[in-house]
Tab-separated table of C-alpha atoms in Angstrom:
chain	number	residue	atom	x	y	z
A	16	MET	CA	0.114	-0.238	0.358
A	17	SER	CA	1.111	3.391	-0.778
A	18	ILE	CA	2.444	5.668	1.938
A	19	PHE	CA	0.363	8.385	0.581
A	20	THR	CA	-2.766	6.310	0.899
A	21	HIS	CA	-2.676	4.834	4.128
A	22	PRO	CA	-5.551	5.193	6.128
A	23	ILE	CA	-3.744	6.560	9.437
A	24	ILE	CA	-2.275	9.256	6.975
A	25	SER	CA	-4.204	12.492	5.957
A	26	GLN	CA	-5.031	11.840	2.310
A	27	THR	CA	-3.220	14.153	-0.294
A	28	ARG	CA	-6.985	15.650	-0.708
A	29	ARG	CA	-7.464	17.992	2.716
A	30	HIS	CA	-10.782	17.387	4.281
A	31	GLU	CA	-13.165	20.648	3.919
A	32	ARG	CA	-12.495	21.120	7.591
A	33	ALA	CA	-8.609	21.113	7.426
A	34	THR	CA	-9.111	23.817	4.465
A	35	ALA	CA	-11.144	26.151	6.846
A	36	THR	CA	-8.604	29.140	7.648
A	37	VAL	CA	-10.685	31.619	9.684
A	38	PHE	CA	-9.288	33.734	12.047
A	39	GLU	CA	-12.189	36.363	12.930
A	40	ASP	CA	-11.916	36.465	16.265
A	41	PRO	CA	-9.306	38.525	18.221
A	42	LEU	CA	-8.385	35.354	20.204
A	43	SER	CA	-8.136	33.419	16.505
A	44	LYS	CA	-6.042	36.653	15.542
A	45	ALA	CA	-3.627	36.544	18.302
A	46	LEU	CA	-3.377	32.417	17.555
A	47	LEU	CA	-2.429	33.478	13.748
A	48	GLU	CA	0.254	36.008	15.212
A	49	ARG	CA	1.916	33.114	17.156
A	50	ILE	CA	2.059	30.735	14.255
A	51	LYS	CA	3.456	33.313	12.004
A	52	GLN	CA	6.193	33.780	15.045
A	53	ILE	CA	6.509	30.206	15.439
A	54	ALA	CA	6.758	29.159	11.306
A	55	PRO	CA	9.748	30.430	10.070
A	56	SER	CA	11.716	28.065	12.618
A	57	ASP	CA	12.631	24.482	12.838
A	58	ALA	CA	11.683	24.550	16.025
A	59	ASN	CA	9.510	21.316	17.291
A	60	ALA	CA	6.217	23.031	18.150
A	61	LEU	CA	3.244	21.134	20.001
A	62	ILE	CA	-0.010	22.071	19.556
A	63	ILE	CA	-2.791	21.950	22.464
A	64	GLY	CA	-6.521	21.932	22.277
A	65	GLU	CA	-9.839	20.085	22.036
A	66	THR	CA	-10.797	17.459	19.963
A	67	GLY	CA	-12.426	19.381	16.775
A	68	THR	CA	-10.730	22.473	17.421
A	69	GLY	CA	-8.511	22.453	14.121
A	70	LYS	CA	-5.291	21.015	15.479
A	71	GLU	CA	-4.306	19.850	12.041
A	72	LEU	CA	-5.392	23.235	10.555
A	73	VAL	CA	-3.174	25.105	12.597
A	74	ALA	CA	0.026	22.655	11.842
A	75	ARG	CA	-0.865	23.150	8.530
A	76	GLN	CA	-0.746	26.769	8.683
A	77	ILE	CA	2.584	26.710	10.662
A	78	HIS	CA	3.695	24.441	7.415
A	79	ASP	CA	2.558	26.653	4.450
A	80	LEU	CA	4.443	29.611	6.065
A	81	SER	CA	7.663	27.966	6.511
A	82	HIS	CA	10.552	27.561	4.402
A	83	ARG	CA	9.430	24.051	4.229
A	84	ALA	CA	6.217	24.759	2.123
A	85	HIS	CA	7.408	23.108	-0.817
A	86	GLY	CA	8.031	19.999	0.993
A	87	PRO	CA	5.692	17.044	1.847
A	88	PHE	CA	3.226	17.527	4.749
A	89	ILE	CA	2.277	14.357	6.414
A	90	ALA	CA	-0.260	14.079	8.984
A	91	VAL	CA	0.001	10.718	11.131
A	92	ASN	CA	-2.864	9.714	13.839
A	93	CYS	CA	-0.630	8.086	16.657
A	94	GLY	CA	-4.174	6.681	18.018
A	95	ALA	CA	-4.297	4.211	15.254
A	96	LEU	CA	-1.003	3.122	15.395
A	97	THR	CA	-0.792	-0.761	16.625
A	98	GLU	CA	2.372	-1.632	18.578
A	99	SER	CA	3.222	-4.348	16.556
A	100	LEU	CA	3.582	-2.272	13.175
A	101	ALA	CA	4.330	1.016	14.772
A	102	GLU	CA	7.975	0.995	14.271
A	103	SER	CA	7.831	-0.007	10.735
A	104	GLU	CA	5.055	2.392	9.703
A	105	LEU	CA	7.320	4.964	11.241
A	106	PHE	CA	10.768	4.120	10.279
A	107	GLY	CA	10.141	1.385	7.360
A	108	HIS	CA	11.052	-1.818	6.577
A	109	GLU	CA	13.778	-3.960	4.807
A	110	LYS	CA	12.339	-6.908	2.645
A	111	GLY	CA	12.326	-9.958	4.911
A	112	ALA	CA	12.725	-7.929	7.812
A	113	PHE	CA	9.355	-9.662	9.335
A	114	THR	CA	6.786	-11.861	8.330
A	115	GLY	CA	5.164	-10.534	5.341
A	116	ALA	CA	7.844	-7.852	4.419
A	117	ILE	CA	7.593	-8.963	0.872
A	118	SER	CA	9.485	-5.772	-0.302
A	119	GLN	CA	11.090	-2.801	0.847
A	120	ARG	CA	8.889	0.358	2.641
A	121	ILE	CA	9.748	3.393	3.541
A	122	GLY	CA	8.413	4.648	6.923
A	123	TRP	CA	6.675	8.144	7.322
A	124	PHE	CA	9.788	10.343	8.567
A	125	GLU	CA	11.355	9.492	5.129
A	126	ALA	CA	8.292	10.387	3.602
A	127	ALA	CA	8.457	13.892	5.219
A	128	HIS	CA	11.956	14.166	4.300
A	129	ASN	CA	12.655	18.492	3.758
A	130	GLY	CA	9.060	18.805	4.915
A	131	THR	CA	6.758	18.545	7.874
A	132	LEU	CA	5.652	15.271	9.932
A	133	PHE	CA	2.509	15.740	11.940
A	134	LEU	CA	1.776	13.468	15.174
A	135	ASP	CA	-1.951	13.848	15.827
A	136	GLU	CA	-2.661	12.700	19.261
A	137	ILE	CA	0.605	12.158	20.609
A	138	GLY	CA	-0.468	11.409	23.677
A	139	ASP	CA	-1.332	7.726	22.610
A	140	LEU	CA	2.187	7.084	21.790
A	141	SER	CA	3.383	3.723	23.580
A	142	LEU	CA	6.235	4.613	25.908
A	143	PRO	CA	8.612	2.650	23.701
A	144	MET	CA	7.544	4.134	21.001
A	145	GLN	CA	8.155	7.574	22.642
A	146	VAL	CA	12.350	6.209	23.448
A	147	LYS	CA	12.686	5.692	19.668
A	148	LEU	CA	11.025	9.190	18.458
A	149	LEU	CA	13.124	10.508	21.070
A	150	ARG	CA	16.089	9.211	19.414
A	151	ILE	CA	15.218	10.598	16.536
A	152	LEU	CA	14.739	14.160	17.591
A	153	GLN	CA	18.068	13.804	18.939
A	154	GLU	CA	19.934	12.255	16.508
A	155	ARG	CA	18.093	13.203	13.423
A	156	GLU	CA	18.392	9.731	11.722
A	157	ILE	CA	16.063	6.801	11.407
A	158	ILE	CA	16.938	3.326	11.210
A	159	ARG	CA	14.320	0.839	8.697
A	160	VAL	CA	13.730	-2.457	10.876
A	161	GLY	CA	15.533	-5.050	9.556
A	162	SER	CA	18.561	-2.432	9.006
A	163	LEU	CA	21.507	-1.625	10.775
A	164	LYS	CA	22.378	1.793	8.907
A	165	PRO	CA	21.085	4.667	9.548
A	166	ILE	CA	19.697	7.041	7.719
A	167	PRO	CA	19.458	11.195	7.791
A	168	ILE	CA	16.402	12.771	7.916
A	169	ASN	CA	15.363	16.503	7.782
A	170	VAL	CA	12.169	16.598	9.141
A	171	ARG	CA	9.960	19.321	11.340
A	172	ILE	CA	7.673	17.733	14.075
A	173	ILE	CA	4.917	19.383	14.733
A	174	ALA	CA	2.461	17.295	17.694
A	175	ALA	CA	-0.691	17.424	19.085
A	176	THR	CA	-2.649	16.434	21.695
A	177	ASN	CA	-6.246	16.974	23.560
A	178	VAL	CA	-4.809	15.184	26.802
A	179	ASP	CA	-2.938	16.971	29.692
A	180	LEU	CA	0.848	15.834	28.829
A	181	GLU	CA	1.843	17.448	32.155
A	182	LYS	CA	-0.589	15.314	34.112
A	183	ALA	CA	0.565	12.054	31.920
A	184	VAL	CA	4.300	13.065	32.563
A	185	ILE	CA	3.560	13.034	36.366
A	186	GLU	CA	1.279	9.990	36.055
A	187	GLY	CA	4.347	8.248	34.314
A	188	LYS	CA	2.256	7.632	30.810
A	189	PHE	CA	4.788	10.373	29.070
A	190	ARG	CA	8.101	10.887	29.139
A	191	GLU	CA	9.604	13.994	30.595
A	192	ASP	CA	12.292	14.314	28.022
A	193	LEU	CA	10.264	13.578	25.006
A	194	PHE	CA	7.397	16.709	26.525
A	195	TYR	CA	10.660	18.873	26.899
A	196	ARG	CA	11.756	18.066	23.540
A	197	LEU	CA	8.180	18.765	22.196
A	198	TYR	CA	7.402	21.906	24.030
A	199	VAL	CA	9.831	24.181	22.518
A	200	ALA	CA	6.787	26.210	20.710
A	201	LEU	CA	3.809	25.591	22.587
A	202	LEU	CA	0.307	26.555	20.673
A	203	ARG	CA	-2.846	26.694	22.455
A	204	ILE	CA	-6.011	26.551	20.453
A	205	PRO	CA	-9.079	27.976	22.419
A	206	ARG	CA	-12.636	26.592	21.947
A	207	LEU	CA	-14.820	27.302	19.421
A	208	ALA	CA	-17.260	28.729	22.206
A	209	ASP	CA	-14.560	31.396	23.011
A	210	ARG	CA	-14.028	32.613	19.962
A	211	ARG	CA	-17.748	33.617	18.820
A	212	GLU	CA	-16.699	35.534	16.057
A	213	ASP	CA	-15.430	32.863	14.405
A	214	ILE	CA	-18.861	30.859	14.088
A	215	LEU	CA	-20.482	32.738	11.598
A	216	PRO	CA	-17.657	32.741	8.826
A	217	LEU	CA	-17.010	29.262	9.399
A	218	ALA	CA	-20.661	28.334	9.235
A	219	LYS	CA	-21.156	30.508	5.386
A	220	TYR	CA	-17.856	28.469	4.346
A	221	PHE	CA	-18.846	25.289	5.175
A	222	VAL	CA	-22.422	26.274	3.372
A	223	GLU	CA	-20.538	26.905	0.082
A	224	ARG	CA	-18.494	23.930	0.342
A	225	TYR	CA	-22.123	21.455	0.867
A	226	GLN	CA	-23.838	23.534	-1.755
A	227	THR	CA	-23.206	21.036	-4.549
A	228	ASN	CA	-24.692	22.602	-7.211
A	229	PRO	CA	-22.886	25.744	-8.661
A	230	HIS	CA	-26.040	26.588	-10.124
A	231	ASP	CA	-28.110	27.615	-7.516
A	232	THR	CA	-28.628	30.490	-5.693
A	233	PRO	CA	-25.979	30.781	-2.943
A	234	LEU	CA	-27.854	29.962	0.428
A	235	ARG	CA	-28.289	32.403	2.756
A	236	ILE	CA	-28.194	32.193	6.587
A	237	SER	CA	-31.231	33.921	8.700
A	238	ALA	CA	-30.929	36.189	11.500
A	239	LEU	CA	-32.474	34.095	13.590
A	240	ALA	CA	-30.510	30.863	12.333
A	241	ALA	CA	-27.418	32.948	12.531
A	242	LYS	CA	-28.368	33.692	16.243
A	243	LYS	CA	-29.102	30.324	17.135
A	244	LEU	CA	-25.526	29.596	16.051
A	245	ILE	CA	-23.882	32.161	17.913
A	246	GLN	CA	-25.698	31.336	21.022
A	247	HIS	CA	-24.886	27.580	20.879
A	248	ARG	CA	-21.991	26.332	22.977
A	249	TRP	CA	-20.311	23.841	20.514
A	250	PRO	CA	-18.924	21.349	22.867
A	251	GLY	CA	-17.746	19.141	19.598
A	252	ASN	CA	-16.144	22.384	18.201
A	253	ILE	CA	-15.767	23.005	14.431
A	254	ARG	CA	-16.123	19.293	13.610
A	255	GLU	CA	-19.311	20.040	15.171
A	256	LEU	CA	-19.885	22.940	13.377
A	257	GLU	CA	-19.345	21.502	10.138
A	258	ASN	CA	-21.699	18.565	10.512
A	259	THR	CA	-24.576	20.901	11.788
A	260	MET	CA	-23.979	23.156	8.422
A	261	HIS	CA	-23.791	20.111	6.423
A	262	HIS	CA	-27.366	18.756	7.698
A	263	ALA	CA	-29.016	22.482	7.432
A	264	VAL	CA	-27.607	22.450	3.667
A	265	LEU	CA	-29.308	19.324	3.077
A	266	VAL	CA	-32.983	20.235	4.518
A	267	SER	CA	-32.830	23.752	3.696
A	268	ARG	CA	-35.920	25.154	1.294
A	269	ASN	CA	-36.102	28.282	-0.422
A	270	GLY	CA	-32.931	29.436	-0.352
A	271	VAL	CA	-32.507	30.254	3.143
A	272	ILE	CA	-31.484	28.590	6.378
A	273	GLU	CA	-33.653	28.923	9.053
A	274	PRO	CA	-33.406	27.842	12.480
A	275	GLU	CA	-35.349	24.540	12.244
A	276	ASP	CA	-32.776	23.477	10.028
A	277	ILE	CA	-30.125	23.699	12.350
A	278	ASN	CA	-30.094	20.536	14.568
A	279	PHE	CA	-27.858	20.125	17.805
A	280	SER	CA	-26.796	16.955	18.993
A	281	ASN	CA	-27.618	15.906	22.613
A	282	LEU	CA	-24.648	13.672	22.987
A	283	VAL	CA	-22.439	14.567	26.325
A	284	THR	CA	-19.051	14.894	24.936
A	285	GLY	CA	-15.806	13.516	26.619
A	286	ASN	CA	-13.744	16.418	26.300
A	287	ILE	CA	-14.237	17.556	29.449
A	288	LYS	CA	-12.664	14.104	31.176
A	289	SER	CA	-10.590	13.080	28.226
A	290	SER	CA	-8.794	16.372	27.399
A	291	GLY	CA	-8.546	18.399	30.555
A	292	PHE	CA	-10.324	21.412	29.107
A	293	PRO	CA	-13.207	22.654	30.305
A	294	GLN	CA	-16.206	22.869	28.961
A	295	SER	CA	-18.008	26.463	28.743
A	296	GLN	CA	-21.060	26.050	31.290
A	297	PRO	CA	-24.443	27.521	30.184
A	298	HIS	CA	-25.555	30.456	32.018
A	299	SER	CA	-28.717	30.743	34.381
A	300	SER	CA	-30.208	33.566	33.252
A	301	THR	CA	-31.338	34.684	36.990
A	302	ASP	CA	-27.776	34.518	38.319
A	303	LEU	CA	-25.097	35.054	35.764
A	304	ASN	CA	-27.141	37.838	33.514
A	305	MET	CA	-27.584	40.546	36.471
A	306	GLU	CA	-26.568	43.818	35.529
A	307	ILE	CA	-23.787	45.455	37.863
A	308	HIS	CA	-24.532	48.985	39.167
A	309	ASN	CA	-22.303	48.752	42.583
A	310	LEU	CA	-19.862	46.642	44.082
A	311	GLN	CA	-22.604	44.615	45.664
A	312	ASP	CA	-23.935	43.441	42.470
A	313	ALA	CA	-20.152	42.769	41.307
A	314	GLU	CA	-19.873	40.376	44.484
A	315	GLN	CA	-23.138	38.802	43.974
A	316	LEU	CA	-22.333	37.860	40.053
A	317	LEU	CA	-18.965	36.599	41.621
A	318	GLN	CA	-20.514	34.760	44.297
A	319	ALA	CA	-22.783	33.127	41.561
A	320	THR	CA	-20.505	32.197	39.505
A	321	PHE	CA	-18.006	30.401	41.420
A	322	LYS	CA	-21.290	28.566	42.980
A	323	GLN	CA	-21.629	27.154	39.143
A	324	LEU	CA	-17.706	26.516	39.058
A	325	PHE	CA	-17.452	24.884	42.293
A	326	ASP	CA	-20.932	22.516	42.132
A	327	ALA	CA	-19.333	21.625	38.486
A	328	SER	CA	-15.974	20.604	39.998
A	329	LYS	CA	-18.137	17.798	41.740
A	330	GLN	CA	-18.293	16.081	38.791
A	331	LEU	CA	-14.428	16.938	37.228
A	332	PRO	CA	-12.433	15.734	40.125
A	333	ASP	CA	-8.999	16.583	37.723
A	334	LEU	CA	-10.003	19.911	37.217
A	335	ASN	CA	-7.771	22.844	38.646
A	336	ILE	CA	-10.347	25.518	39.349
A	337	ASN	CA	-7.247	27.915	41.046
A	338	GLU	CA	-5.525	27.337	37.477
A	339	LEU	CA	-8.816	27.897	35.699
A	340	ILE	CA	-10.047	30.846	37.269
A	341	GLU	CA	-6.295	32.712	36.917
A	342	GLU	CA	-5.936	31.601	33.325
A	343	ARG	CA	-9.400	32.956	32.319
A	344	PHE	CA	-9.302	36.209	34.151
A	345	ILE	CA	-5.941	36.921	32.663
A	346	ARG	CA	-7.288	36.244	29.083
A	347	SER	CA	-10.547	38.001	29.546
A	348	ALA	CA	-8.416	41.213	30.809
A	349	TYR	CA	-5.806	40.771	27.782
A	350	GLU	CA	-9.090	40.693	25.213
A	351	HIS	CA	-10.847	43.482	27.024
A	352	CYS	CA	-7.826	45.690	26.750
A	353	GLN	CA	-7.736	44.998	23.257
A	354	TYR	CA	-4.125	42.762	23.763
A	355	ASN	CA	-1.902	45.643	25.536
A	356	GLN	CA	-0.141	44.603	28.421
A	357	VAL	CA	0.381	47.864	29.953
A	358	HIS	CA	-3.193	48.570	30.248
A	359	THR	CA	-3.659	45.042	31.130
A	360	ALA	CA	-1.525	45.541	33.934
A	361	LYS	CA	-2.999	48.478	35.285
A	362	LEU	CA	-6.622	47.023	35.052
A	363	LEU	CA	-5.458	44.347	37.253
A	364	GLY	CA	-2.961	45.986	39.745
A	365	VAL	CA	0.026	44.265	38.883
A	366	THR	CA	3.590	44.543	37.191
A	367	ARG	CA	3.414	44.060	33.239
A	368	ASN	CA	6.422	41.725	34.059
A	369	VAL	CA	3.705	39.579	35.641
A	370	ILE	CA	1.265	40.012	33.005
A	371	ARG	CA	3.711	39.072	30.438
A	372	THR	CA	4.676	35.962	32.335
A	373	ARG	CA	1.179	34.842	32.186
A	374	LEU	CA	0.819	35.494	28.684
A	375	LEU	CA	3.564	33.430	27.744
A	376	LYS	CA	2.585	30.391	29.963
A	377	TYR	CA	-0.683	30.511	28.174
A	378	GLY	CA	0.555	30.843	25.014
A	379	LEU	CA	-0.985	34.291	23.807
A	380	ILE	CA	2.571	36.065	23.135
């Protein structure tokens, strides 16, 4: 089977979601600036984000903006690797190296030579394979299964995960030395619910893609349908939005997508427990939508917010409330101050150095 038609590797023809480049929301614009900073180097990169947020899209953006843009981009799903064949898939094998090896085969590292190798769901890679990956990052060479000859490779590694790798390191499930090798350039992708100005541009993009008859009048999203899209909390992120708009295109009538054409799944996703990224909780209309006229009103709003958070934490034993509150607090203040560090520091009553340290930690600068 050809290396480029392997089911674990992204096909040459990109999935529609993988080409949906939208950076309209301020958080997305900040992410794009981060991508532009990282892309020109050959540094390994680690992308962190929930399932469906577009981690491969970001990896492709980094590749396309780098000097490797004319080289191959190979995407590998580490979660789909079987323990018995992982080494052969990654590094290739010689003819007769094992039963069934009827011919020589190059691996994904060789296929990505002079380009970029995107290792999706790196957290699912077994410990033995982590050791081998670490050696390759150090030595910049691979050895095919059944061979003793090292082969130099020139590959940039971009890894992605939807799990808390730091926690995995503490639990002994992920090697600390490999973690720091990948942690050189960090990008955190916000949830779609946190970048609402991207929702309608993405929705319109998917409508155009799935309206297959070029002679039809372009479908329009009604104002009420747009409001419904913006108000949804999108636990499935861009993947959920894509499927929602695909369905809306199929069932719409008279050239307009109406609210009744937009169906949301009642499925409670496993993103919270599996990824370590808490989902947005629906606000209480009586508690959290109150207007603030004085300090007492502000205190009541904070009390109501914390109560919901503390109640939710009972079902999320791995949730670090203190870190969550601090990060969202800094992010929100930074956005409110139009991404000005000095103004953010003044608003929060701290030094600019404190703000800069936190922004670096969160991957915002």
